[in-house]
mmCIF file of C-alpha atoms in Angstrom:
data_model
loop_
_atom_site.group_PDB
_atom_site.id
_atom_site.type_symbol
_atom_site.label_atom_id
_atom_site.label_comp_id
_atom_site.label_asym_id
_atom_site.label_seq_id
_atom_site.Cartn_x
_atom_site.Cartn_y
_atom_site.Cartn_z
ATOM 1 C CA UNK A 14 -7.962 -7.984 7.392
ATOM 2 C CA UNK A 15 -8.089 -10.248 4.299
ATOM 3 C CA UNK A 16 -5.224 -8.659 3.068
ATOM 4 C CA UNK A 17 -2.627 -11.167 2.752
ATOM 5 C CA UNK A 18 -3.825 -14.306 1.712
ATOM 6 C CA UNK A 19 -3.116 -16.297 -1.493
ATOM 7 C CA UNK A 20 -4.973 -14.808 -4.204
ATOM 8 C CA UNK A 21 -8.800 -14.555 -4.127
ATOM 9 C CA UNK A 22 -10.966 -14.415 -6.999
ATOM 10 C CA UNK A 23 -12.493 -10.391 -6.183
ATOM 11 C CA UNK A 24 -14.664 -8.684 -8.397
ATOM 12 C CA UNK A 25 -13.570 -4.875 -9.555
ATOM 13 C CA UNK A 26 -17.379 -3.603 -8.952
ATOM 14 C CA UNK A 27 -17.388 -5.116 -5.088
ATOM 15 C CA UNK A 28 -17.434 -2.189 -2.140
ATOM 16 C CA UNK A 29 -14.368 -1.668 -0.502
ATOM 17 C CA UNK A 30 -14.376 -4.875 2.218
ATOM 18 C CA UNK A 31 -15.401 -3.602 5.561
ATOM 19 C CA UNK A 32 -12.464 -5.892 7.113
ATOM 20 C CA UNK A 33 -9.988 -3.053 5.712
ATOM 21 C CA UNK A 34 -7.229 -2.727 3.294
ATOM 22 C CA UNK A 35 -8.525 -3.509 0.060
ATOM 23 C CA UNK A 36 -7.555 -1.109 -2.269
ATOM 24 C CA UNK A 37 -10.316 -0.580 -5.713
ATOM 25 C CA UNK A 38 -9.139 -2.467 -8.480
ATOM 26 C CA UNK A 39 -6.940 -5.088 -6.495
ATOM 27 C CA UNK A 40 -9.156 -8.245 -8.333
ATOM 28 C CA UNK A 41 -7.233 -6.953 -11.475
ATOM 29 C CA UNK A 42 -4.113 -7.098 -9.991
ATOM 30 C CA UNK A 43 -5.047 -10.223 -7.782
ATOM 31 C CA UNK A 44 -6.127 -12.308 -11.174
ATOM 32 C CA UNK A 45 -3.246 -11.227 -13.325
ATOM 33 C CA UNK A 46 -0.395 -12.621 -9.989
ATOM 34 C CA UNK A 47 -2.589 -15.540 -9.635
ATOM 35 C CA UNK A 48 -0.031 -18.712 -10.445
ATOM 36 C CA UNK A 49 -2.077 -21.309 -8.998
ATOM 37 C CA UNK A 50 -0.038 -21.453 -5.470
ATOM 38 C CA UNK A 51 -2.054 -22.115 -2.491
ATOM 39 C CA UNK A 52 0.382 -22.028 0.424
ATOM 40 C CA UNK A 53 -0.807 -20.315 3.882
ATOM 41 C CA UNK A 54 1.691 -18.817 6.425
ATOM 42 C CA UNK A 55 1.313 -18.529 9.954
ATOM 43 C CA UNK A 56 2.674 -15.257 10.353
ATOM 44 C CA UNK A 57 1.374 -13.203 7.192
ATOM 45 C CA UNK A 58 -0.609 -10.627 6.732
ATOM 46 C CA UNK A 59 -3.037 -10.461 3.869
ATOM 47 C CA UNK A 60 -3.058 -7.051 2.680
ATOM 48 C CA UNK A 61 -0.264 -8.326 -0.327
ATOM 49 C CA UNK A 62 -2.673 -10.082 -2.546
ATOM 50 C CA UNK A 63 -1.190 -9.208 -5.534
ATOM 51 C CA UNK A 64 1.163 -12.126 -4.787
ATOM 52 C CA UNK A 65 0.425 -15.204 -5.636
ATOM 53 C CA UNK A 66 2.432 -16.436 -3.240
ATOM 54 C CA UNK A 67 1.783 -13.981 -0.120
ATOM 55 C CA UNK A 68 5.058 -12.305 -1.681
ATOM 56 C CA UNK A 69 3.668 -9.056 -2.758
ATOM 57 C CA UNK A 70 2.080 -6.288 -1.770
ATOM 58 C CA UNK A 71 -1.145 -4.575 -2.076
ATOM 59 C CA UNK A 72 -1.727 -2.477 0.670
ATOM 60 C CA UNK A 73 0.355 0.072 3.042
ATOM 61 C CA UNK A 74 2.104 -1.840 5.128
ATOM 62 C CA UNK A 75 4.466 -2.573 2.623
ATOM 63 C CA UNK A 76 6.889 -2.905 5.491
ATOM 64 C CA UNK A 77 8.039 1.209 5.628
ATOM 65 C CA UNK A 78 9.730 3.271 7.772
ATOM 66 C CA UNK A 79 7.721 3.343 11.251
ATOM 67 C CA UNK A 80 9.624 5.782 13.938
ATOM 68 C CA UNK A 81 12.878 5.301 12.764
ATOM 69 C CA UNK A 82 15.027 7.405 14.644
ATOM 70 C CA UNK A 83 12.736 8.915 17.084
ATOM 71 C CA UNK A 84 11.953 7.791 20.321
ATOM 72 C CA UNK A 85 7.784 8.243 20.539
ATOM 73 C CA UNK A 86 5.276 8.322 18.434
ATOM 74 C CA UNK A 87 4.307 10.427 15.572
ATOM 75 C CA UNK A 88 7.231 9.156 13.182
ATOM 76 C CA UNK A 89 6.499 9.361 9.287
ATOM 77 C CA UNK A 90 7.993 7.970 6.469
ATOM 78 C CA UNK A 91 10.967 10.638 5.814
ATOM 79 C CA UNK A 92 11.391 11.065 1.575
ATOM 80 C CA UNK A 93 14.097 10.408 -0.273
ATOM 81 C CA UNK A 94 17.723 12.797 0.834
ATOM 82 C CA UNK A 95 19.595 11.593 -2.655
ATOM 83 C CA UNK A 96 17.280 12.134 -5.528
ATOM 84 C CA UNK A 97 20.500 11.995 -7.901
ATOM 85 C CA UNK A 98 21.750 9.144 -6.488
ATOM 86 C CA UNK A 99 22.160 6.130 -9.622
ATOM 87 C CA UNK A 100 23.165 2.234 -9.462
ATOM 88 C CA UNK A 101 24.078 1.262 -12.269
ATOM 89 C CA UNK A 102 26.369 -2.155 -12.322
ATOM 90 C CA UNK A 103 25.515 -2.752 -8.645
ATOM 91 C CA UNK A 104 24.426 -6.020 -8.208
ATOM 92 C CA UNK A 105 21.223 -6.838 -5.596
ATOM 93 C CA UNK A 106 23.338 -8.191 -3.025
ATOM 94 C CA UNK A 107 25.783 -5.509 -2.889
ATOM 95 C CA UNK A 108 23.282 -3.355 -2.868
ATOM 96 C CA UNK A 109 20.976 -4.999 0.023
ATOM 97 C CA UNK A 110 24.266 -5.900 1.864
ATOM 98 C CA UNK A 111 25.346 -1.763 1.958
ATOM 99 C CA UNK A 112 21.454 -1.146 2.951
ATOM 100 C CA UNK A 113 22.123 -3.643 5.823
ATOM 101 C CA UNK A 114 24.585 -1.982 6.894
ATOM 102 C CA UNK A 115 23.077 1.471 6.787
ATOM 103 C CA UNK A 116 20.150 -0.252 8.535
ATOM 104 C CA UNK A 117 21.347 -1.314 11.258
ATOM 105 C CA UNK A 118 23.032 0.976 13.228
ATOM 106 C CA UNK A 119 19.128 3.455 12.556
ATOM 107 C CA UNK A 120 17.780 3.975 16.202
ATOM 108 C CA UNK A 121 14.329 2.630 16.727
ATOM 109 C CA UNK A 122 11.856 4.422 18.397
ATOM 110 C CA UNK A 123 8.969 3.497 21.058
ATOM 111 C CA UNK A 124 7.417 0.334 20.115
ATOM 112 C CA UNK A 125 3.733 0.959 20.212
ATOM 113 C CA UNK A 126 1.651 -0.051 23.102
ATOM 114 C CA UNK A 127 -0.734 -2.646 22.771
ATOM 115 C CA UNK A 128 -4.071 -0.271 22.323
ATOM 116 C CA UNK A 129 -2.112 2.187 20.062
ATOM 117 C CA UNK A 130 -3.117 2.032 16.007
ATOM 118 C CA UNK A 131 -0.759 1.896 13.179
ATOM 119 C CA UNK A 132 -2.194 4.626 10.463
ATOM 120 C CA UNK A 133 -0.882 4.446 7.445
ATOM 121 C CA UNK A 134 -1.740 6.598 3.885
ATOM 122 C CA UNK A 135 -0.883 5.028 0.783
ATOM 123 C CA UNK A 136 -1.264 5.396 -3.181
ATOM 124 C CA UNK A 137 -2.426 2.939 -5.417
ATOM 125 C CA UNK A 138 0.198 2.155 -8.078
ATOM 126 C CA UNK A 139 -0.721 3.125 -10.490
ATOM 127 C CA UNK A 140 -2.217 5.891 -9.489
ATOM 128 C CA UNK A 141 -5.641 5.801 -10.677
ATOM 129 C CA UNK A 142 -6.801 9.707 -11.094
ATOM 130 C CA UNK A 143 -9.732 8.670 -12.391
ATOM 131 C CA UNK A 144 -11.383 8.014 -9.050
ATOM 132 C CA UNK A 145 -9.711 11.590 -7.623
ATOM 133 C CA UNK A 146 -9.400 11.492 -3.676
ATOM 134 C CA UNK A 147 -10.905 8.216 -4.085
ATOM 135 C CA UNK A 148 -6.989 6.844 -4.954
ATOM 136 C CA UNK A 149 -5.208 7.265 -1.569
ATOM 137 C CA UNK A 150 -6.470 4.686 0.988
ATOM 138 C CA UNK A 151 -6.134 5.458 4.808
ATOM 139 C CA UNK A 152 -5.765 2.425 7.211
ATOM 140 C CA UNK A 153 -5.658 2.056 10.687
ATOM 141 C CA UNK A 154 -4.583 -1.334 12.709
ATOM 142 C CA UNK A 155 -4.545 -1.705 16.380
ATOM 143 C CA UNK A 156 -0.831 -2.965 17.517
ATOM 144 C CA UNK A 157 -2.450 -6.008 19.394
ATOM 145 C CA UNK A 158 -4.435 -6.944 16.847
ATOM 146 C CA UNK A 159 -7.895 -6.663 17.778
ATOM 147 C CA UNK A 160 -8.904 -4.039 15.285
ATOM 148 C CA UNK A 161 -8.664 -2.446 12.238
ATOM 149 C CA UNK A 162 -10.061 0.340 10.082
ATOM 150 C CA UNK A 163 -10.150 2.015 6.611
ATOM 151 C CA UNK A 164 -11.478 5.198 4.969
ATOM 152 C CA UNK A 165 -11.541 5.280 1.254
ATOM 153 C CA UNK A 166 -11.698 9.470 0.153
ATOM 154 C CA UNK A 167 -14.656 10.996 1.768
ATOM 155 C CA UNK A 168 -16.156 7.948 3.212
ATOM 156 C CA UNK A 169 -16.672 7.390 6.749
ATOM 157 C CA UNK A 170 -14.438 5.180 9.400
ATOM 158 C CA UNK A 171 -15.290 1.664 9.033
ATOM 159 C CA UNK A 172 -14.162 0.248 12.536
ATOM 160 C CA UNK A 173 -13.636 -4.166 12.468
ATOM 161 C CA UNK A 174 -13.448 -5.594 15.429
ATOM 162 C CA UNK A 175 -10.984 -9.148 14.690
ATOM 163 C CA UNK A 176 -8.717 -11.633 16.925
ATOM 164 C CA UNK A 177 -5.478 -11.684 14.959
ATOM 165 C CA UNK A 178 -2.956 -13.232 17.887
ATOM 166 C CA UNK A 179 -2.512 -16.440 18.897
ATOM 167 C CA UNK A 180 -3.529 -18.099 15.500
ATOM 168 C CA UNK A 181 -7.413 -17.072 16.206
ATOM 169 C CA UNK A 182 -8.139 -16.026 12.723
ATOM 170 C CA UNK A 183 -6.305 -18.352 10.736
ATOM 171 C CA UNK A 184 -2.782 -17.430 9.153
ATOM 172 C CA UNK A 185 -3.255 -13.623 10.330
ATOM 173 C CA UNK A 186 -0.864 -12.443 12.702
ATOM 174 C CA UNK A 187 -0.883 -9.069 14.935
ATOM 175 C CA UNK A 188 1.713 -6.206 14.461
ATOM 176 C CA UNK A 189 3.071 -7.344 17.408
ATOM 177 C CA UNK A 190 3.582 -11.171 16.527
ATOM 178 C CA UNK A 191 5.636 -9.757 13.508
ATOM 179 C CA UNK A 192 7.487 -7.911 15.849
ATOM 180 C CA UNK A 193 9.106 -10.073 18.046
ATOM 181 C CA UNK A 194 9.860 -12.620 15.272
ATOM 182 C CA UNK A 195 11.966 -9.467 13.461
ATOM 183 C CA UNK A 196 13.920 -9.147 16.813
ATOM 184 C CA UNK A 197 15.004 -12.855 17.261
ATOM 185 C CA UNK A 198 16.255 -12.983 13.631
ATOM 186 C CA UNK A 199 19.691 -13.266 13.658
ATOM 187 C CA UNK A 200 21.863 -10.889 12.805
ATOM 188 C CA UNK A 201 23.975 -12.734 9.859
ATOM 189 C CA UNK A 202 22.019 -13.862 6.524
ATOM 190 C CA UNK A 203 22.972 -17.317 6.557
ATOM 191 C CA UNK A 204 21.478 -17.354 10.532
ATOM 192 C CA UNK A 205 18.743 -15.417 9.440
ATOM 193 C CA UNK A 206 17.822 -18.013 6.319
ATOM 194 C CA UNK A 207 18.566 -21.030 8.592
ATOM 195 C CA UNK A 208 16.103 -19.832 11.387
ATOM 196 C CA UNK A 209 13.414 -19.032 8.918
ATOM 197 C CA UNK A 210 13.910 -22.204 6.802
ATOM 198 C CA UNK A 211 13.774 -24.304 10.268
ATOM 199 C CA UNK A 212 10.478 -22.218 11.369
ATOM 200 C CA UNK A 213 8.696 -23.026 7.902
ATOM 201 C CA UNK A 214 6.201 -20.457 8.279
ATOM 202 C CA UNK A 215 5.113 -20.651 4.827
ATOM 203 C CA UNK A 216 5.283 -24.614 3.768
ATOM 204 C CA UNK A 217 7.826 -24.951 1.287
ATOM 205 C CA UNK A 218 6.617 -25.957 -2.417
ATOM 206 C CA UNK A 219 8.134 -28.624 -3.632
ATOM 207 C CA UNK A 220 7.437 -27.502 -7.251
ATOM 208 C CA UNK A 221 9.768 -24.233 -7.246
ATOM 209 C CA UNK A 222 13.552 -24.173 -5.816
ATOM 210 C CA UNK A 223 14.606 -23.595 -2.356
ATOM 211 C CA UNK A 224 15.638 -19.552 -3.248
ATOM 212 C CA UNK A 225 12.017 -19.157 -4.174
ATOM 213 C CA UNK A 226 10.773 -20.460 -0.891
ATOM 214 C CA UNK A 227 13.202 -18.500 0.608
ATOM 215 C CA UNK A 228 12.358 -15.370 -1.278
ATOM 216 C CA UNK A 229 8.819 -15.995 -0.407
ATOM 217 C CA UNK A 230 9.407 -16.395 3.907
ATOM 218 C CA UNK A 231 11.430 -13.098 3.226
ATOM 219 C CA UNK A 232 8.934 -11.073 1.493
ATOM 220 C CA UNK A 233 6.513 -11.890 3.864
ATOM 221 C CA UNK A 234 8.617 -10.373 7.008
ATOM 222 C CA UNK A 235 9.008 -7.270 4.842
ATOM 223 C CA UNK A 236 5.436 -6.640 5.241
ATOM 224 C CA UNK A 237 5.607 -5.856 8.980
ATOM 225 C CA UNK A 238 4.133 -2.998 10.058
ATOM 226 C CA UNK A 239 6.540 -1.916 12.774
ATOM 227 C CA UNK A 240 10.028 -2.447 11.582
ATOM 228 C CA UNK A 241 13.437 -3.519 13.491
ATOM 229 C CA UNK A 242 16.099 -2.068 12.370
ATOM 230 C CA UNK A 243 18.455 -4.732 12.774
ATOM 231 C CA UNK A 244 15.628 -7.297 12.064
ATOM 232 C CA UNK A 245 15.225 -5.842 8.546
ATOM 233 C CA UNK A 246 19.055 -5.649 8.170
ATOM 234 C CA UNK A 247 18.705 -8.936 9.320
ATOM 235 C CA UNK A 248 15.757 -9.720 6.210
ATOM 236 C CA UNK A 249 18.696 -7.900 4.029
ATOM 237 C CA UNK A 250 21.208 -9.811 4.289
ATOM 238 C CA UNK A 251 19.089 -13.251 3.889
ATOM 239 C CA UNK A 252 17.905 -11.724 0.337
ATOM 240 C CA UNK A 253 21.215 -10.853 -0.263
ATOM 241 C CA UNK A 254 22.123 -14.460 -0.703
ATOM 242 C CA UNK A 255 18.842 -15.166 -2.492
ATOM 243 C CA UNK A 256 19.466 -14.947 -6.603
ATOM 244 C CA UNK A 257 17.687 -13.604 -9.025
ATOM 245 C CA UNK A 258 17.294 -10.117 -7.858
ATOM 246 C CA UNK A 259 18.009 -7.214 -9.999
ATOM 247 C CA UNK A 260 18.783 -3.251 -8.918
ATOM 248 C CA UNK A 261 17.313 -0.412 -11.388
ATOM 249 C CA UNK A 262 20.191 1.636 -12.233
ATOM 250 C CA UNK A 263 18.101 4.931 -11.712
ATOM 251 C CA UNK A 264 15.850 6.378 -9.541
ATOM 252 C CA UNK A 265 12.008 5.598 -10.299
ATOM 253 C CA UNK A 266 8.948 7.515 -8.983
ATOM 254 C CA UNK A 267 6.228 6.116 -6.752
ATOM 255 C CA UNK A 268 2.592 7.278 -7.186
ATOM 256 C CA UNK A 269 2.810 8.232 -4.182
ATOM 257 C CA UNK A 270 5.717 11.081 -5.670
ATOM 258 C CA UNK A 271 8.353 9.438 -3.860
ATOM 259 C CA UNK A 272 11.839 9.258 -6.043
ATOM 260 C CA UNK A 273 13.144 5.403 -4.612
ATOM 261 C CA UNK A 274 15.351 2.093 -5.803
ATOM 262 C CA UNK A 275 13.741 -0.162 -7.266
ATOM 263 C CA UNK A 276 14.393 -3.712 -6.487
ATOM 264 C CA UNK A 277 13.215 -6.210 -8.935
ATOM 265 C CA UNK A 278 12.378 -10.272 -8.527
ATOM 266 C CA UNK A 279 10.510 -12.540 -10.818
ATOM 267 C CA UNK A 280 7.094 -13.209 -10.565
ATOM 268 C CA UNK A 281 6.954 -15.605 -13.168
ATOM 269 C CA UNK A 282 4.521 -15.131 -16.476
ATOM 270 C CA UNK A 283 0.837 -13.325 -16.508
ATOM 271 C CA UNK A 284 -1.513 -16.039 -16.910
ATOM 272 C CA UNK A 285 -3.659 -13.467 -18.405
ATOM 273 C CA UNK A 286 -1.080 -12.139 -21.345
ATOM 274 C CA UNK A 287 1.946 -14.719 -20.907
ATOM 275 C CA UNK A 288 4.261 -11.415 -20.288
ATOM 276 C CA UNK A 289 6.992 -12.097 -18.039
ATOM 277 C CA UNK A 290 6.256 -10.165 -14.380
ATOM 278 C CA UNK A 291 8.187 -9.031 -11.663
ATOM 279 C CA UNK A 292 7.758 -7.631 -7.829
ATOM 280 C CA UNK A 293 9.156 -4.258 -7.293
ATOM 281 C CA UNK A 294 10.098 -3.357 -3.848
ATOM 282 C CA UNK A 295 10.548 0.503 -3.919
ATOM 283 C CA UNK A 296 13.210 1.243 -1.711
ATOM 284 C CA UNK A 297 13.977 5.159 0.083
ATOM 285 C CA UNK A 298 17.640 5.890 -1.098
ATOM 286 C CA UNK A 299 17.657 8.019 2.168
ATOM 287 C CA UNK A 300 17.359 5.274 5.042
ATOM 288 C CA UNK A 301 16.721 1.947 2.885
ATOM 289 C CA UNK A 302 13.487 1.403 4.145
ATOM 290 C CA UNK A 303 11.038 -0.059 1.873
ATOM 291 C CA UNK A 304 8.417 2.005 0.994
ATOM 292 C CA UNK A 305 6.368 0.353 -1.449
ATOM 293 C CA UNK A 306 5.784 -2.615 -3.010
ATOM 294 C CA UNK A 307 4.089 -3.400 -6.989
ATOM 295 C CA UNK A 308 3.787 -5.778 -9.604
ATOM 296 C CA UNK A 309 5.296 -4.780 -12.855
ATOM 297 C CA UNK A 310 5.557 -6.663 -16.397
ATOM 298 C CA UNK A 311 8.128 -6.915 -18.491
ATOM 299 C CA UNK A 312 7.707 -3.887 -20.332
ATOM 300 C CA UNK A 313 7.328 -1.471 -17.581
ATOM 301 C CA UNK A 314 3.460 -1.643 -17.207
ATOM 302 C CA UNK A 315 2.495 -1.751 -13.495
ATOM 303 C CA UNK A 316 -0.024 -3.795 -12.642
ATOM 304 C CA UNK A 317 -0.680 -2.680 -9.443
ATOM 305 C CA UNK A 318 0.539 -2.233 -5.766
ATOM 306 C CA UNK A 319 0.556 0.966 -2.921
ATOM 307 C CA UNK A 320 3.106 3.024 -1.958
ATOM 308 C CA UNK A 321 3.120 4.545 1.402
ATOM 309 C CA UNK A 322 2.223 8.376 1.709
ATOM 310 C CA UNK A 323 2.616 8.597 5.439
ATOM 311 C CA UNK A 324 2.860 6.202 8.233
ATOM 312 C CA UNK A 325 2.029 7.186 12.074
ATOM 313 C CA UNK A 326 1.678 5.311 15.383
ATOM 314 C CA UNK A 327 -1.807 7.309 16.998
ATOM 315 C CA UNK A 328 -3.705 6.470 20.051
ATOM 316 C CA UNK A 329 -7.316 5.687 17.924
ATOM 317 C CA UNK A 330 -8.703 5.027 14.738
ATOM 318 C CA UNK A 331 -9.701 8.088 12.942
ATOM 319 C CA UNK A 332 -6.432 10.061 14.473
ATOM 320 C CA UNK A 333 -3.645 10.939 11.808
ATOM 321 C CA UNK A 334 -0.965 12.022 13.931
#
């Protein structure tokens, strides 16, 4: 699942990687974040290589709804219930300190069993029609961490057998490592910053200020694949004392045709065209779960990301709920 490591020099013409995730046309995105970083966390995942980083996303599990309010299996991402909703004037941490609070008091559901798979359908952001079907990406990863699998359009299940727990491949951890770190956060930001600050998952750089290494053990935890409620409240209200965030004061459309807030942080410049870049978490005004994550320059152009379709807990790779 080389998915959510720091930036790797991929070419555009290389098959889709048999360890899953990759979406076509992530070395574009993957050289234009690079910005020379080279930390490695203990916890990530790697399918957000569009961060240079480990900040960003790239691949479903952009850390979205997974059986929120339900209590088995078969949850999906619910869309949008406002489309007319605007935010203009409201600041990132009011915002992300109201989500919180809607957050929180969302009833989880089951929490997968350790053979169960995580399937998740996502758009490429863009979306790139030119390769049709070939633009949504279907993923599959075992809860325990022992598997994964992909199908890119028509092509068949590609089944990898890994060892994600326990540190056994590198800075890779399971769905269920992720897990039980998002329920010991604690419940206020300043706890929540304090833990993950003590924990150092990702070594802090000593070149960039502490709210960047902050924003960076943050974004990270927002990739989980099964999501707390009160553990992303939790990841809230830590970002909500992290500046430089900025709300979009209008609704803005996912490739995946999902009407969400957009939540903007600096990236920094393109090393490529020296425009000024940004990550955009893309954010369901319905239930404030993230649903989508890309990276975006200055004048609007995305350079590239997913945004989640659908997301399922199944009993085997190939299933879809």
């Amino acid at each position: 699942m080389d998915e959510m490591t720091e930036v790797r020099d991929l070419r555009a013409h290389v098959p889709v990687p048999d360890r899953a995730r990759l979406a076509p046309g992530r070395a574009r995105l993957a050289e234009a974040a690079r910005t020379g970083e080279s930390r490695r966390a203990p916890w990530r995942r790697r399918e957000f290589a569009i961060v240079a980083v480990v900040a960003s996303v790239t691949a479903v599990a952009v850390a979205a709804t997974l059986l929120v309010g339900g209590k088995g299996t078969g949850r999906t991402v619910q869309p949008a219930a406002t489309p007319g909703v605007r935010f203009k004037g409201v600041s990132a941490a009011e915002f992300l300190r109201q989500a919180a609070d809607a957050v929180q008091v969302q009833q989880d559901g089951a929490v997968p069993t350790a053979k169960q798979w995580i399937y998740t359908k996502s758009a490429q952001e863009p979306a790139d029609k030119s390769h049709g079907a070939l633009g949504d990406l279907e993923n599959w990863i075992r809860y325990d961490g022992t598997a994964s699998a992909s199908r890119l359009g028509d092509r068949p299940l590609d089944i990898t057998k890994m060892h994600l727990e326990n540190g056994g491949e590198g800075d890779d951890r399971s769905a269920r490592e992720m897990y039980r770190v998002l329920t010991a956060l604690p419940a206020d930001g300043k706890g929540t910053l304090k833990a993950l600050r003590e924990q150092n998952a990702i070594a802090d750089s000593k070149d960039v200020p502490q709210a960047r290494n902050d924003y960076t053990e943050i974004s990270v935890l927002l990739s989980a694949d099964v999501m707390p409620a009160k553990g992303l409240a939790s990841l809230y209200r830590a970002l909500a004392l992290v500046p430089g965030g900025k709300v979009t004061g209008h609704l803005v459309e996912t490739a995946a045709g999902r009407r969400v807030i957009a939540l903007d942080y600096s990236r920094g410049e393109n090393p490529k065209t020296g425009e000024s870049m940004h990550d955009q978490w893309l954010i369901d005004p319905g239930n404030y779960r993230i649903v989508g994550m890309r990276l975006v320059e200055a004048d609007g152009k995305v350079l590239g990301g997913n945004s989640v379709v659908t997301k399922v807990v199944v009993d085997r790779a190939g299933d879809r709920g």
